[in-house]
PDB file of C-alpha atoms in Angstrom:
ATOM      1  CA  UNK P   1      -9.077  -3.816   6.066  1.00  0.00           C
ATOM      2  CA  UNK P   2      -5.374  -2.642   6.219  1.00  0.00           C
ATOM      3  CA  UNK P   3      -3.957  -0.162   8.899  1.00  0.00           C
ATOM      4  CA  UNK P   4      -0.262   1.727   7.878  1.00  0.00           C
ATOM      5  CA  UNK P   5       0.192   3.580  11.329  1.00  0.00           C
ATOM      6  CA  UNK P   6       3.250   4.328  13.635  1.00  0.00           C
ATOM      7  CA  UNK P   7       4.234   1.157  15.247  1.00  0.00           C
ATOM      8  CA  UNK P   8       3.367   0.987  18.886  1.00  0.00           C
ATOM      9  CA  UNK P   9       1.519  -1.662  21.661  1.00  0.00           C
ATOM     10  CA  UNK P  10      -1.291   0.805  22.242  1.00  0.00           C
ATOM     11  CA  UNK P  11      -1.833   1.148  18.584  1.00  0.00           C
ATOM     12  CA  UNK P  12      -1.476  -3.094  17.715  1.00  0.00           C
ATOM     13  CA  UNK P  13      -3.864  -3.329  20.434  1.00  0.00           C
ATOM     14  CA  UNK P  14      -6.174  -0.950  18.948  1.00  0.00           C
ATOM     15  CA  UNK P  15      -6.166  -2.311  15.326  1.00  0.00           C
ATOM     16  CA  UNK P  16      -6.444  -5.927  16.942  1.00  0.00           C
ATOM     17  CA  UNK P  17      -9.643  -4.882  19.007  1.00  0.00           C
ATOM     18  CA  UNK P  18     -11.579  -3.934  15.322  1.00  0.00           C
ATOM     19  CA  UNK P  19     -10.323  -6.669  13.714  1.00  0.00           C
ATOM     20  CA  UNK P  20      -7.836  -5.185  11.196  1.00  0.00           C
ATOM     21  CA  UNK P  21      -4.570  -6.090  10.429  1.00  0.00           C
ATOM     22  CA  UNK P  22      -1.447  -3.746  10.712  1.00  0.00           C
ATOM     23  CA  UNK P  23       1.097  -4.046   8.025  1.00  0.00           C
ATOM     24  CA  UNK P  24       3.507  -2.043  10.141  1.00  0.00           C
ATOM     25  CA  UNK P  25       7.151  -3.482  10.497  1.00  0.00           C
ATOM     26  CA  UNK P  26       8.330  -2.747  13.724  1.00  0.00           C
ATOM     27  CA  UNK P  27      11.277  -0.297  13.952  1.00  0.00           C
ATOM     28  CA  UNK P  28      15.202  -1.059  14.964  1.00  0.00           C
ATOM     29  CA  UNK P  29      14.995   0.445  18.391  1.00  0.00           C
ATOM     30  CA  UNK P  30      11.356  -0.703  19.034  1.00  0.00           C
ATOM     31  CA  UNK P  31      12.962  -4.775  18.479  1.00  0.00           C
ATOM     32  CA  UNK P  32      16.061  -3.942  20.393  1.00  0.00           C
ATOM     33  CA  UNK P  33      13.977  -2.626  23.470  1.00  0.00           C
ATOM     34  CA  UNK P  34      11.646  -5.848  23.578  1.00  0.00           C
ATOM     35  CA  UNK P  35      15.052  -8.134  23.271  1.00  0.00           C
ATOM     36  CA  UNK P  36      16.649  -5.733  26.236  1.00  0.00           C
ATOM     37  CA  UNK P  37      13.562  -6.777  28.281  1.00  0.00           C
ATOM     38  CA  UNK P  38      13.854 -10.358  27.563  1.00  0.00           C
ATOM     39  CA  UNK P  39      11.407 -12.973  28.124  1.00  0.00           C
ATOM     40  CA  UNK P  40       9.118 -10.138  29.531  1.00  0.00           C
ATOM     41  CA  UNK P  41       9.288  -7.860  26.013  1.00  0.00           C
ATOM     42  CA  UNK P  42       7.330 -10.868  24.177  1.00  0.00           C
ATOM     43  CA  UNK P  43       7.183 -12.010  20.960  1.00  0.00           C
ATOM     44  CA  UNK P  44       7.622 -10.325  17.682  1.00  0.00           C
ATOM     45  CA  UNK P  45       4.286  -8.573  16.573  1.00  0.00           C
ATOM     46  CA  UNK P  46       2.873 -10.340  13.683  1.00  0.00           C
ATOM     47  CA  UNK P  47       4.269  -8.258  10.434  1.00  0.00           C
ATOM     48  CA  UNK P  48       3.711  -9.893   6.424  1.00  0.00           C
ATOM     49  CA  UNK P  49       6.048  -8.750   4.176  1.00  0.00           C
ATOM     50  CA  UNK P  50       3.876  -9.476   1.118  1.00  0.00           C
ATOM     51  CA  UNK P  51       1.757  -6.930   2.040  1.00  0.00           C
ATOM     52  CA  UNK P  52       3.707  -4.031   3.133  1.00  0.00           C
ATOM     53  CA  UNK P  53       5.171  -4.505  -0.452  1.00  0.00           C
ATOM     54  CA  UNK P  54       1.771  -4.036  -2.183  1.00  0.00           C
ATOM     55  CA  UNK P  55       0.928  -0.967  -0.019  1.00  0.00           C
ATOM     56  CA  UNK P  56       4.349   0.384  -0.189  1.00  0.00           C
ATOM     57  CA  UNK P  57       3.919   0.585  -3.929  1.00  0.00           C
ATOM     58  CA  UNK P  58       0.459   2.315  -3.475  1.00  0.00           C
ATOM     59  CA  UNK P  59       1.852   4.440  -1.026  1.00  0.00           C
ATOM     60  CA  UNK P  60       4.480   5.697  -4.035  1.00  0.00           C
ATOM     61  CA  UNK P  61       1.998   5.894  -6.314  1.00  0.00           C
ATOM     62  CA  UNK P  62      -0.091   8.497  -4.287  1.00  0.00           C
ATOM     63  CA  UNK P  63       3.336  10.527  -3.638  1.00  0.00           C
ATOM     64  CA  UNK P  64       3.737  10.439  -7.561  1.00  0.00           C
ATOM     65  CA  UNK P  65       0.501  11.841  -7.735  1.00  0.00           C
ATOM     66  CA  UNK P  66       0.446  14.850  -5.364  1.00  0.00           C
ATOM     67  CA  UNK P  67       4.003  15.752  -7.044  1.00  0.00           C
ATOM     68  CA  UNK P  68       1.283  17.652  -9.212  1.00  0.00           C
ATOM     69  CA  UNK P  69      -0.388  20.644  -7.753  1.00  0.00           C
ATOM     70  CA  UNK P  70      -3.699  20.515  -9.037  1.00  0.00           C
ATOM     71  CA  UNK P  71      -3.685  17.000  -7.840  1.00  0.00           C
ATOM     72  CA  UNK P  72      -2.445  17.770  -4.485  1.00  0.00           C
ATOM     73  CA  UNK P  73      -4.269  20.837  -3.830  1.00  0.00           C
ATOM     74  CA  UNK P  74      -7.850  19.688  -5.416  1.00  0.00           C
ATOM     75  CA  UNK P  75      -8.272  22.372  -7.197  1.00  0.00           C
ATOM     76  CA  UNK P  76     -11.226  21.265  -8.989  1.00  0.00           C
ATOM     77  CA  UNK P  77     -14.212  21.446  -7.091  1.00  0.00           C
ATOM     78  CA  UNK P  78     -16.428  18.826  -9.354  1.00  0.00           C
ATOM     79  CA  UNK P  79     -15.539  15.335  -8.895  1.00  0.00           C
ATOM     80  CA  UNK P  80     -15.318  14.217 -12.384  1.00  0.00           C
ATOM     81  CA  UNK P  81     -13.305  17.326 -13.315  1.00  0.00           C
ATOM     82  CA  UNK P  82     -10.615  16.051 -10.290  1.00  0.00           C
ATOM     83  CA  UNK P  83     -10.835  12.557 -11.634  1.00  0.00           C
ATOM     84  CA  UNK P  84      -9.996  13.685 -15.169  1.00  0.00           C
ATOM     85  CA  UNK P  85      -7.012  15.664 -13.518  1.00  0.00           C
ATOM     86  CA  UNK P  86      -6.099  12.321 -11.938  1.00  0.00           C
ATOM     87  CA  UNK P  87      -6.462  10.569 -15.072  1.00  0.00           C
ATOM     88  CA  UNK P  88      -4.120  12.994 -16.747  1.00  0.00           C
ATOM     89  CA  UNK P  89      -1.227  13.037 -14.347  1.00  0.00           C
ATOM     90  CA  UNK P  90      -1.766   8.941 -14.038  1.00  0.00           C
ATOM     91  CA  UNK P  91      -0.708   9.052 -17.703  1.00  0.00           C
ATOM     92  CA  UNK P  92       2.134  11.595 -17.451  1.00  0.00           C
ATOM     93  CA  UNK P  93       3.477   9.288 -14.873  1.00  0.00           C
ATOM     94  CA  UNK P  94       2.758   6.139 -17.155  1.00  0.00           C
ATOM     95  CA  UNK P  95       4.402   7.716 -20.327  1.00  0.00           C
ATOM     96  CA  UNK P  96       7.638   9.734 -18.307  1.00  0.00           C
ATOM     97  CA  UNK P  97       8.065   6.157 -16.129  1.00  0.00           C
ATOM     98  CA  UNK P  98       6.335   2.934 -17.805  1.00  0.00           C
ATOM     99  CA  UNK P  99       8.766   0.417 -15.553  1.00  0.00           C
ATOM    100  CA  UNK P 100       8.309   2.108 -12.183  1.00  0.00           C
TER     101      UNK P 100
END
């Protein structure tokens, strides 16, 4: 299991506890802090690039996705219905964007 959360100690430390790993790179001001403090900041958090990538590109497909209303809003209450609406913006994406 994956975790893509806001990158903090208390929430590492929760992820660590149930044994998933965060794919959260740690932010500008977050690495100059833990420098500032020196040998008591500690190490780098563990971060792998590889997969931030893959769920940075699911992440952009989902925002492709809600861009259409009936997909965002769930209009349809039965779930085959709201997968067939899926289905249909999927391909609008695929034909209006086949590289992306």
């Amino acid at each position: 299991m994956l975790a893509d959360t806001y990158s903090s100690r208390g929430n590492r430390a929760y992820l660590r506890r149930r044994g998933i790993k965060a794919v959260i790179p740690i932010k500008k001001d977050q690495r100059a802090n833990r420098l500032k403090h020196g040998r008591r900041g500690g190490g780098p958090p563990g971060f792998d690039a590889q997969w931030y990538k893959e769920r940075n590109t699911a992440e952009r497909c989902v925002n492709k996705l809600r861009g259409y209303r009936a997909v965002a809003l769930r209009t349809d209450k039965r779930e085959r219905i709201y997968q067939g609406t899926i289905d249909v913006a999927s391909i609008r994406i695929w034909l209006r964007d086949p590289v992306a």
